[in-house]
Every structure is written in structure tokens, then in C-alpha cells.
Amino acid sequence: MPQPSPRMTLVLGGARSGKSLHAERLIESCPAPWLYVATAQAWDDEMRERITLHRSRRSADWITRDVPIDLPEAVAASDGPVLVDCLTLWLTNLILSEADVEAATVALIEACETAPGPVVLVGNEVGLGIVPDNALARRFRDAAGRLHQRLAARADHVVFMVAGLPMIVKPQPGAAA
């Protein structure tokens, strides 16, 4: 018997761990069309190449919206399955624009919990390494950890990606334990 789609899934992992591809496959298990909310900004050629690579592997059933800051509004306005990639770039954008991270976090949680379809959120786990040597990097690392903890507490399903392999941290509802 197929498992019900969790309302909110959080996919975490390190760089190049397979987070985005895994998240895409989770959303593709739902009926199309699928909304891909991209938070990256193409500030340089290397980032433009990354964005192009991500877009090239998605079919025409994906609708992409570039949303560097107004993520809660984009999720709230969705009408079906949503993939957000990624939370840590969104957090970077908020911090650099001096936005209210706490208010944005609350708004994102509310949007995810009231979205009409499943929401899959992708984030980079940045707290497994050394303590950063500057205040801005420490502030970012701490804010990312708090954001991920709050979303994980509310999520139905949490996955940690390691070398392309999903490790289930919080099983989805109805899944065998």
C-alpha cells in the first residue's frame, strides 16, 4: 500500500550530498505540476552554472519561481506540491538584507502548515564543521541551526542526506518504524 505524502518534509545534508535530487524525487511522487521555489541569486558565473544545471534536469512539469526573500509568500500562494531549494540561501539573503529572521521564520512555518499540497524544504547542514572565525559566519551558522530545528520539529518527515543516500531522521506518518 502506498504511503501518504507527508505535509512537510525537511531534507538536510552537506554540499553535494544529493539533497536537491532527493527532494525533487519526493515531489515528483505527487501529481504534477510541481512548483520549484528557488532562493539562489546568480551573483557570478559559477552560481549561474549551478542554477542552469539544476534547471536542466527538471522536466516541463516543473514551474520555477525565483524567490530570494519572499519565501513564505511564495509557499502560501502555491496551489500544489512545492519544493523549496534552499533554506540556507534564503537565510543568507535575509541576513544580508537585514530582514527580521524571526518574523520570516514564523511566516514560513505558517505558510508550510497551511499550504494546500506537500512542501519539501532543502537546507544545508552547516553546523558539523569547525567554529567559524568571524562573527557574521557564526551568526549565520547559529541562525541556520535554529531555523532547521524549528522546521524539523514541525515537519512530518526529516531526511539527512549522506553521499547520495537518504538517512531517515523522522519517519513520515504511517511509515513502518
mmCIF file with all atom_site columns, C-alpha atoms in Angstrom:
data_model
loop_
_atom_site.group_PDB
_atom_site.id
_atom_site.type_symbol
_atom_site.label_atom_id
_atom_site.label_alt_id
_atom_site.label_comp_id
_atom_site.label_asym_id
_atom_site.label_entity_id
_atom_site.label_seq_id
_atom_site.pdbx_PDB_ins_code
_atom_site.Cartn_x
_atom_site.Cartn_y
_atom_site.Cartn_z
_atom_site.occupancy
_atom_site.B_iso_or_equiv
_atom_site.pdbx_formal_charge
_atom_site.auth_seq_id
_atom_site.auth_comp_id
_atom_site.auth_asym_id
_atom_site.auth_atom_id
_atom_site.pdbx_PDB_model_num
ATOM 1   C CA . MET A 1 1   ? 0.000  0.000  0.000   1.00 0.00 ? 1   MET A CA 1
ATOM 2   C CA . PRO A 1 2   ? 1.465  3.440  -0.937  1.00 0.00 ? 2   PRO A CA 1
ATOM 3   C CA . GLN A 1 3   ? 2.399  5.747  1.917   1.00 0.00 ? 3   GLN A CA 1
ATOM 4   C CA . PRO A 1 4   ? 0.564  9.072  2.202   1.00 0.00 ? 4   PRO A CA 1
ATOM 5   C CA . SER A 1 5   ? 2.627  12.086 1.230   1.00 0.00 ? 5   SER A CA 1
ATOM 6   C CA . PRO A 1 6   ? 3.802  13.949 4.317   1.00 0.00 ? 6   PRO A CA 1
ATOM 7   C CA . ARG A 1 7   ? 2.563  17.538 4.533   1.00 0.00 ? 7   ARG A CA 1
ATOM 8   C CA . MET A 1 8   ? 6.045  18.889 5.260   1.00 0.00 ? 8   MET A CA 1
ATOM 9   C CA . THR A 1 9   ? 9.405  17.235 4.646   1.00 0.00 ? 9   THR A CA 1
ATOM 10  C CA . LEU A 1 10  ? 12.790 18.678 5.562   1.00 0.00 ? 10  LEU A CA 1
ATOM 11  C CA . VAL A 1 11  ? 15.804 17.402 3.603   1.00 0.00 ? 11  VAL A CA 1
ATOM 12  C CA . LEU A 1 12  ? 19.168 18.336 5.128   1.00 0.00 ? 12  LEU A CA 1
ATOM 13  C CA . GLY A 1 13  ? 22.737 17.470 4.199   1.00 0.00 ? 13  GLY A CA 1
ATOM 14  C CA . GLY A 1 14  ? 26.140 18.784 3.302   1.00 0.00 ? 14  GLY A CA 1
ATOM 15  C CA . ALA A 1 15  ? 27.360 20.178 -0.007  1.00 0.00 ? 15  ALA A CA 1
ATOM 16  C CA . ARG A 1 16  ? 26.856 17.770 -2.910  1.00 0.00 ? 16  ARG A CA 1
ATOM 17  C CA . SER A 1 17  ? 25.132 15.213 -0.674  1.00 0.00 ? 17  SER A CA 1
ATOM 18  C CA . GLY A 1 18  ? 22.210 14.693 -3.074  1.00 0.00 ? 18  GLY A CA 1
ATOM 19  C CA . LYS A 1 19  ? 19.696 16.876 -1.219  1.00 0.00 ? 19  LYS A CA 1
ATOM 20  C CA . SER A 1 20  ? 18.129 18.590 -4.222  1.00 0.00 ? 20  SER A CA 1
ATOM 21  C CA . LEU A 1 21  ? 17.810 15.484 -6.361  1.00 0.00 ? 21  LEU A CA 1
ATOM 22  C CA . HIS A 1 22  ? 16.245 13.541 -3.479  1.00 0.00 ? 22  HIS A CA 1
ATOM 23  C CA . ALA A 1 23  ? 13.813 16.392 -2.790  1.00 0.00 ? 23  ALA A CA 1
ATOM 24  C CA . GLU A 1 24  ? 12.848 16.532 -6.471  1.00 0.00 ? 24  GLU A CA 1
ATOM 25  C CA . ARG A 1 25  ? 12.080 12.798 -6.458  1.00 0.00 ? 25  ARG A CA 1
ATOM 26  C CA . LEU A 1 26  ? 9.916  13.200 -3.353  1.00 0.00 ? 26  LEU A CA 1
ATOM 27  C CA . ILE A 1 27  ? 7.846  15.919 -5.010  1.00 0.00 ? 27  ILE A CA 1
ATOM 28  C CA . GLU A 1 28  ? 7.664  14.003 -8.291  1.00 0.00 ? 28  GLU A CA 1
ATOM 29  C CA . SER A 1 29  ? 5.828  11.220 -6.429  1.00 0.00 ? 29  SER A CA 1
ATOM 30  C CA . CYS A 1 30  ? 2.886  13.649 -6.290  1.00 0.00 ? 30  CYS A CA 1
ATOM 31  C CA . PRO A 1 31  ? 0.730  14.596 -9.288  1.00 0.00 ? 31  PRO A CA 1
ATOM 32  C CA . ALA A 1 32  ? 2.191  17.378 -11.492 1.00 0.00 ? 32  ALA A CA 1
ATOM 33  C CA . PRO A 1 33  ? 2.556  20.277 -11.901 1.00 0.00 ? 33  PRO A CA 1
ATOM 34  C CA . TRP A 1 34  ? 5.209  20.896 -9.275  1.00 0.00 ? 34  TRP A CA 1
ATOM 35  C CA . LEU A 1 35  ? 6.428  24.271 -8.030  1.00 0.00 ? 35  LEU A CA 1
ATOM 36  C CA . TYR A 1 36  ? 10.180 24.745 -7.549  1.00 0.00 ? 36  TYR A CA 1
ATOM 37  C CA . VAL A 1 37  ? 10.839 27.798 -5.368  1.00 0.00 ? 37  VAL A CA 1
ATOM 38  C CA . ALA A 1 38  ? 14.480 28.729 -5.893  1.00 0.00 ? 38  ALA A CA 1
ATOM 39  C CA . THR A 1 39  ? 16.122 31.076 -3.402  1.00 0.00 ? 39  THR A CA 1
ATOM 40  C CA . ALA A 1 40  ? 19.543 31.344 -5.084  1.00 0.00 ? 40  ALA A CA 1
ATOM 41  C CA . GLN A 1 41  ? 20.708 34.536 -6.702  1.00 0.00 ? 41  GLN A CA 1
ATOM 42  C CA . ALA A 1 42  ? 23.058 34.355 -9.677  1.00 0.00 ? 42  ALA A CA 1
ATOM 43  C CA . TRP A 1 43  ? 25.765 36.730 -8.459  1.00 0.00 ? 43  TRP A CA 1
ATOM 44  C CA . ASP A 1 44  ? 28.573 35.183 -10.525 1.00 0.00 ? 44  ASP A CA 1
ATOM 45  C CA . ASP A 1 45  ? 29.272 32.755 -13.394 1.00 0.00 ? 45  ASP A CA 1
ATOM 46  C CA . GLU A 1 46  ? 29.774 29.770 -11.095 1.00 0.00 ? 46  GLU A CA 1
ATOM 47  C CA . MET A 1 47  ? 26.361 30.281 -9.459  1.00 0.00 ? 47  MET A CA 1
ATOM 48  C CA . ARG A 1 48  ? 24.732 30.789 -12.882 1.00 0.00 ? 48  ARG A CA 1
ATOM 49  C CA . GLU A 1 49  ? 26.175 27.404 -13.929 1.00 0.00 ? 49  GLU A CA 1
ATOM 50  C CA . ARG A 1 50  ? 24.789 25.721 -10.816 1.00 0.00 ? 50  ARG A CA 1
ATOM 51  C CA . ILE A 1 51  ? 21.339 27.188 -11.440 1.00 0.00 ? 51  ILE A CA 1
ATOM 52  C CA . THR A 1 52  ? 21.456 26.094 -15.097 1.00 0.00 ? 52  THR A CA 1
ATOM 53  C CA . LEU A 1 53  ? 22.415 22.541 -14.076 1.00 0.00 ? 53  LEU A CA 1
ATOM 54  C CA . HIS A 1 54  ? 19.535 22.312 -11.597 1.00 0.00 ? 54  HIS A CA 1
ATOM 55  C CA . ARG A 1 55  ? 17.028 23.610 -14.149 1.00 0.00 ? 55  ARG A CA 1
ATOM 56  C CA . SER A 1 56  ? 18.287 21.353 -16.953 1.00 0.00 ? 56  SER A CA 1
ATOM 57  C CA . ARG A 1 57  ? 17.455 18.153 -15.067 1.00 0.00 ? 57  ARG A CA 1
ATOM 58  C CA . ARG A 1 58  ? 13.839 19.166 -14.393 1.00 0.00 ? 58  ARG A CA 1
ATOM 59  C CA . SER A 1 59  ? 11.042 18.320 -16.813 1.00 0.00 ? 59  SER A CA 1
ATOM 60  C CA . ALA A 1 60  ? 8.475  20.737 -18.228 1.00 0.00 ? 60  ALA A CA 1
ATOM 61  C CA . ASP A 1 61  ? 6.116  19.669 -15.413 1.00 0.00 ? 61  ASP A CA 1
ATOM 62  C CA . TRP A 1 62  ? 8.127  21.898 -13.069 1.00 0.00 ? 62  TRP A CA 1
ATOM 63  C CA . ILE A 1 63  ? 7.230  25.565 -12.637 1.00 0.00 ? 63  ILE A CA 1
ATOM 64  C CA . THR A 1 64  ? 10.197 27.545 -11.291 1.00 0.00 ? 64  THR A CA 1
ATOM 65  C CA . ARG A 1 65  ? 9.849  30.739 -9.279  1.00 0.00 ? 65  ARG A CA 1
ATOM 66  C CA . ASP A 1 66  ? 12.946 32.666 -8.211  1.00 0.00 ? 66  ASP A CA 1
ATOM 67  C CA . VAL A 1 67  ? 12.228 33.943 -4.711  1.00 0.00 ? 67  VAL A CA 1
ATOM 68  C CA . PRO A 1 68  ? 15.328 35.158 -2.856  1.00 0.00 ? 68  PRO A CA 1
ATOM 69  C CA . ILE A 1 69  ? 13.464 36.735 0.098   1.00 0.00 ? 69  ILE A CA 1
ATOM 70  C CA . ASP A 1 70  ? 9.657  36.419 -0.055  1.00 0.00 ? 70  ASP A CA 1
ATOM 71  C CA . LEU A 1 71  ? 9.618  32.661 0.539   1.00 0.00 ? 71  LEU A CA 1
ATOM 72  C CA . PRO A 1 72  ? 6.648  32.499 2.936   1.00 0.00 ? 72  PRO A CA 1
ATOM 73  C CA . GLU A 1 73  ? 4.515  34.404 0.438   1.00 0.00 ? 73  GLU A CA 1
ATOM 74  C CA . ALA A 1 74  ? 5.517  32.073 -2.408  1.00 0.00 ? 74  ALA A CA 1
ATOM 75  C CA . VAL A 1 75  ? 4.684  28.946 -0.390  1.00 0.00 ? 75  VAL A CA 1
ATOM 76  C CA . ALA A 1 76  ? 1.382  30.449 0.782   1.00 0.00 ? 76  ALA A CA 1
ATOM 77  C CA . ALA A 1 77  ? 0.411  31.295 -2.821  1.00 0.00 ? 77  ALA A CA 1
ATOM 78  C CA . SER A 1 78  ? 1.100  27.772 -4.088  1.00 0.00 ? 78  SER A CA 1
ATOM 79  C CA . ASP A 1 79  ? -1.704 25.515 -5.231  1.00 0.00 ? 79  ASP A CA 1
ATOM 80  C CA . GLY A 1 80  ? 0.015  22.112 -5.239  1.00 0.00 ? 80  GLY A CA 1
ATOM 81  C CA . PRO A 1 81  ? 3.272  20.342 -4.371  1.00 0.00 ? 81  PRO A CA 1
ATOM 82  C CA . VAL A 1 82  ? 6.135  22.733 -3.556  1.00 0.00 ? 82  VAL A CA 1
ATOM 83  C CA . LEU A 1 83  ? 9.902  22.226 -3.341  1.00 0.00 ? 83  LEU A CA 1
ATOM 84  C CA . VAL A 1 84  ? 11.943 24.979 -1.661  1.00 0.00 ? 84  VAL A CA 1
ATOM 85  C CA . ASP A 1 85  ? 15.665 24.954 -2.517  1.00 0.00 ? 85  ASP A CA 1
ATOM 86  C CA . CYS A 1 86  ? 17.253 26.129 -0.373  1.00 0.00 ? 86  CYS A CA 1
ATOM 87  C CA . LEU A 1 87  ? 16.628 27.383 3.137   1.00 0.00 ? 87  LEU A CA 1
ATOM 88  C CA . THR A 1 88  ? 20.233 28.348 3.825   1.00 0.00 ? 88  THR A CA 1
ATOM 89  C CA . LEU A 1 89  ? 20.465 30.560 0.734   1.00 0.00 ? 89  LEU A CA 1
ATOM 90  C CA . TRP A 1 90  ? 17.172 32.154 1.790   1.00 0.00 ? 90  TRP A CA 1
ATOM 91  C CA . LEU A 1 91  ? 18.596 32.710 5.270   1.00 0.00 ? 91  LEU A CA 1
ATOM 92  C CA . THR A 1 92  ? 21.721 34.271 3.746   1.00 0.00 ? 92  THR A CA 1
ATOM 93  C CA . ASN A 1 93  ? 19.539 36.629 1.706   1.00 0.00 ? 93  ASN A CA 1
ATOM 94  C CA . LEU A 1 94  ? 17.555 37.590 4.814   1.00 0.00 ? 94  LEU A CA 1
ATOM 95  C CA . ILE A 1 95  ? 20.646 38.260 6.928   1.00 0.00 ? 95  ILE A CA 1
ATOM 96  C CA . LEU A 1 96  ? 22.409 40.277 4.223   1.00 0.00 ? 96  LEU A CA 1
ATOM 97  C CA . SER A 1 97  ? 19.285 42.366 3.623   1.00 0.00 ? 97  SER A CA 1
ATOM 98  C CA . GLU A 1 98  ? 18.945 42.901 7.398   1.00 0.00 ? 98  GLU A CA 1
ATOM 99  C CA . ALA A 1 99  ? 15.434 41.423 7.389   1.00 0.00 ? 99  ALA A CA 1
ATOM 100 C CA . ASP A 1 100 ? 13.740 40.155 10.549  1.00 0.00 ? 100 ASP A CA 1
ATOM 101 C CA . VAL A 1 101 ? 14.782 36.469 10.506  1.00 0.00 ? 101 VAL A CA 1
ATOM 102 C CA . GLU A 1 102 ? 12.468 35.555 13.401  1.00 0.00 ? 102 GLU A CA 1
ATOM 103 C CA . ALA A 1 103 ? 9.382  37.032 11.717  1.00 0.00 ? 103 ALA A CA 1
ATOM 104 C CA . ALA A 1 104 ? 10.309 35.424 8.397   1.00 0.00 ? 104 ALA A CA 1
ATOM 105 C CA . THR A 1 105 ? 10.774 32.037 10.098  1.00 0.00 ? 105 THR A CA 1
ATOM 106 C CA . VAL A 1 106 ? 7.368  32.233 11.776  1.00 0.00 ? 106 VAL A CA 1
ATOM 107 C CA . ALA A 1 107 ? 5.769  33.231 8.472   1.00 0.00 ? 107 ALA A CA 1
ATOM 108 C CA . LEU A 1 108 ? 7.459  30.336 6.656   1.00 0.00 ? 108 LEU A CA 1
ATOM 109 C CA . ILE A 1 109 ? 6.291  27.781 9.234   1.00 0.00 ? 109 ILE A CA 1
ATOM 110 C CA . GLU A 1 110 ? 2.726  29.104 8.987   1.00 0.00 ? 110 GLU A CA 1
ATOM 111 C CA . ALA A 1 111 ? 2.851  29.021 5.177   1.00 0.00 ? 111 ALA A CA 1
ATOM 112 C CA . CYS A 1 112 ? 4.140  25.430 5.148   1.00 0.00 ? 112 CYS A CA 1
ATOM 113 C CA . GLU A 1 113 ? 1.499  24.275 7.601   1.00 0.00 ? 113 GLU A CA 1
ATOM 114 C CA . THR A 1 114 ? -1.354 25.821 5.604   1.00 0.00 ? 114 THR A CA 1
ATOM 115 C CA . ALA A 1 115 ? -0.101 25.070 2.086   1.00 0.00 ? 115 ALA A CA 1
ATOM 116 C CA . PRO A 1 116 ? -2.656 23.101 0.055   1.00 0.00 ? 116 PRO A CA 1
ATOM 117 C CA . GLY A 1 117 ? -0.136 20.477 -1.035  1.00 0.00 ? 117 GLY A CA 1
ATOM 118 C CA . PRO A 1 118 ? 3.005  18.796 0.244   1.00 0.00 ? 118 PRO A CA 1
ATOM 119 C CA . VAL A 1 119 ? 6.022  21.027 0.888   1.00 0.00 ? 119 VAL A CA 1
ATOM 120 C CA . VAL A 1 120 ? 9.613  19.742 0.694   1.00 0.00 ? 120 VAL A CA 1
ATOM 121 C CA . LEU A 1 121 ? 12.276 22.056 2.115   1.00 0.00 ? 121 LEU A CA 1
ATOM 122 C CA . VAL A 1 122 ? 16.001 21.662 1.369   1.00 0.00 ? 122 VAL A CA 1
ATOM 123 C CA . GLY A 1 123 ? 18.694 23.034 3.671   1.00 0.00 ? 123 GLY A CA 1
ATOM 124 C CA . ASN A 1 124 ? 22.450 22.774 4.056   1.00 0.00 ? 124 ASN A CA 1
ATOM 125 C CA . GLU A 1 125 ? 23.661 21.379 7.357   1.00 0.00 ? 125 GLU A CA 1
ATOM 126 C CA . VAL A 1 126 ? 26.454 23.794 8.242   1.00 0.00 ? 126 VAL A CA 1
ATOM 127 C CA . GLY A 1 127 ? 26.905 23.014 11.926  1.00 0.00 ? 127 GLY A CA 1
ATOM 128 C CA . LEU A 1 128 ? 29.026 19.873 11.633  1.00 0.00 ? 128 LEU A CA 1
ATOM 129 C CA . GLY A 1 129 ? 32.330 21.634 10.980  1.00 0.00 ? 129 GLY A CA 1
ATOM 130 C CA . ILE A 1 130 ? 34.640 23.911 12.888  1.00 0.00 ? 130 ILE A CA 1
ATOM 131 C CA . VAL A 1 131 ? 33.503 27.053 14.669  1.00 0.00 ? 131 VAL A CA 1
ATOM 132 C CA . PRO A 1 132 ? 33.756 29.933 12.174  1.00 0.00 ? 132 PRO A CA 1
ATOM 133 C CA . ASP A 1 133 ? 36.394 32.560 12.883  1.00 0.00 ? 133 ASP A CA 1
ATOM 134 C CA . ASN A 1 134 ? 34.185 35.624 12.317  1.00 0.00 ? 134 ASN A CA 1
ATOM 135 C CA . ALA A 1 135 ? 31.008 36.975 13.869  1.00 0.00 ? 135 ALA A CA 1
ATOM 136 C CA . LEU A 1 136 ? 28.904 37.012 10.681  1.00 0.00 ? 136 LEU A CA 1
ATOM 137 C CA . ALA A 1 137 ? 29.692 33.374 9.888   1.00 0.00 ? 137 ALA A CA 1
ATOM 138 C CA . ARG A 1 138 ? 28.926 32.325 13.479  1.00 0.00 ? 138 ARG A CA 1
ATOM 139 C CA . ARG A 1 139 ? 25.663 34.278 13.394  1.00 0.00 ? 139 ARG A CA 1
ATOM 140 C CA . PHE A 1 140 ? 24.711 32.561 10.130  1.00 0.00 ? 140 PHE A CA 1
ATOM 141 C CA . ARG A 1 141 ? 25.647 29.079 11.408  1.00 0.00 ? 141 ARG A CA 1
ATOM 142 C CA . ASP A 1 142 ? 23.639 29.597 14.581  1.00 0.00 ? 142 ASP A CA 1
ATOM 143 C CA . ALA A 1 143 ? 20.638 31.019 12.702  1.00 0.00 ? 143 ALA A CA 1
ATOM 144 C CA . ALA A 1 144 ? 20.698 28.076 10.265  1.00 0.00 ? 144 ALA A CA 1
ATOM 145 C CA . GLY A 1 145 ? 20.751 25.613 13.147  1.00 0.00 ? 145 GLY A CA 1
ATOM 146 C CA . ARG A 1 146 ? 17.801 27.318 14.834  1.00 0.00 ? 146 ARG A CA 1
ATOM 147 C CA . LEU A 1 147 ? 15.838 27.505 11.550  1.00 0.00 ? 147 LEU A CA 1
ATOM 148 C CA . HIS A 1 148 ? 16.400 23.815 10.813  1.00 0.00 ? 148 HIS A CA 1
ATOM 149 C CA . GLN A 1 149 ? 15.478 22.790 14.381  1.00 0.00 ? 149 GLN A CA 1
ATOM 150 C CA . ARG A 1 150 ? 12.220 24.719 14.257  1.00 0.00 ? 150 ARG A CA 1
ATOM 151 C CA . LEU A 1 151 ? 11.261 23.305 10.871  1.00 0.00 ? 151 LEU A CA 1
ATOM 152 C CA . ALA A 1 152 ? 12.266 19.758 11.849  1.00 0.00 ? 152 ALA A CA 1
ATOM 153 C CA . ALA A 1 153 ? 10.069 19.975 14.951  1.00 0.00 ? 153 ALA A CA 1
ATOM 154 C CA . ARG A 1 154 ? 7.066  20.845 12.764  1.00 0.00 ? 154 ARG A CA 1
ATOM 155 C CA . ALA A 1 155 ? 7.892  18.598 9.796   1.00 0.00 ? 155 ALA A CA 1
ATOM 156 C CA . ASP A 1 156 ? 6.214  15.213 9.348   1.00 0.00 ? 156 ASP A CA 1
ATOM 157 C CA . HIS A 1 157 ? 9.331  13.750 7.740   1.00 0.00 ? 157 HIS A CA 1
ATOM 158 C CA . VAL A 1 158 ? 13.038 14.653 8.061   1.00 0.00 ? 158 VAL A CA 1
ATOM 159 C CA . VAL A 1 159 ? 15.801 13.193 5.891   1.00 0.00 ? 159 VAL A CA 1
ATOM 160 C CA . PHE A 1 160 ? 19.548 13.658 6.263   1.00 0.00 ? 160 PHE A CA 1
ATOM 161 C CA . MET A 1 161 ? 21.481 13.033 3.038   1.00 0.00 ? 161 MET A CA 1
ATOM 162 C CA . VAL A 1 162 ? 24.948 11.463 3.146   1.00 0.00 ? 162 VAL A CA 1
ATOM 163 C CA . ALA A 1 163 ? 26.820 10.622 -0.092  1.00 0.00 ? 163 ALA A CA 1
ATOM 164 C CA . GLY A 1 164 ? 23.562 10.472 -2.032  1.00 0.00 ? 164 GLY A CA 1
ATOM 165 C CA . LEU A 1 165 ? 21.918 8.175  0.500   1.00 0.00 ? 165 LEU A CA 1
ATOM 166 C CA . PRO A 1 166 ? 18.859 9.261  2.494   1.00 0.00 ? 166 PRO A CA 1
ATOM 167 C CA . MET A 1 167 ? 19.007 8.639  6.235   1.00 0.00 ? 167 MET A CA 1
ATOM 168 C CA . ILE A 1 168 ? 15.533 8.901  7.741   1.00 0.00 ? 168 ILE A CA 1
ATOM 169 C CA . VAL A 1 169 ? 15.712 11.048 10.868  1.00 0.00 ? 169 VAL A CA 1
ATOM 170 C CA . LYS A 1 170 ? 11.976 11.425 11.397  1.00 0.00 ? 170 LYS A CA 1
ATOM 171 C CA . PRO A 1 171 ? 9.745  8.852  9.706   1.00 0.00 ? 171 PRO A CA 1
ATOM 172 C CA . GLN A 1 172 ? 6.783  10.043 7.713   1.00 0.00 ? 172 GLN A CA 1
ATOM 173 C CA . PRO A 1 173 ? 3.302  9.376  9.133   1.00 0.00 ? 173 PRO A CA 1
ATOM 174 C CA . GLY A 1 174 ? 2.125  5.826  8.514   1.00 0.00 ? 174 GLY A CA 1
ATOM 175 C CA . ALA A 1 175 ? 5.644  4.544  7.763   1.00 0.00 ? 175 ALA A CA 1
ATOM 176 C CA . ALA A 1 176 ? 6.838  1.400  9.471   1.00 0.00 ? 176 ALA A CA 1
ATOM 177 C CA . ALA A 1 177 ? 9.174  2.277  12.324  1.00 0.00 ? 177 ALA A CA 1
#
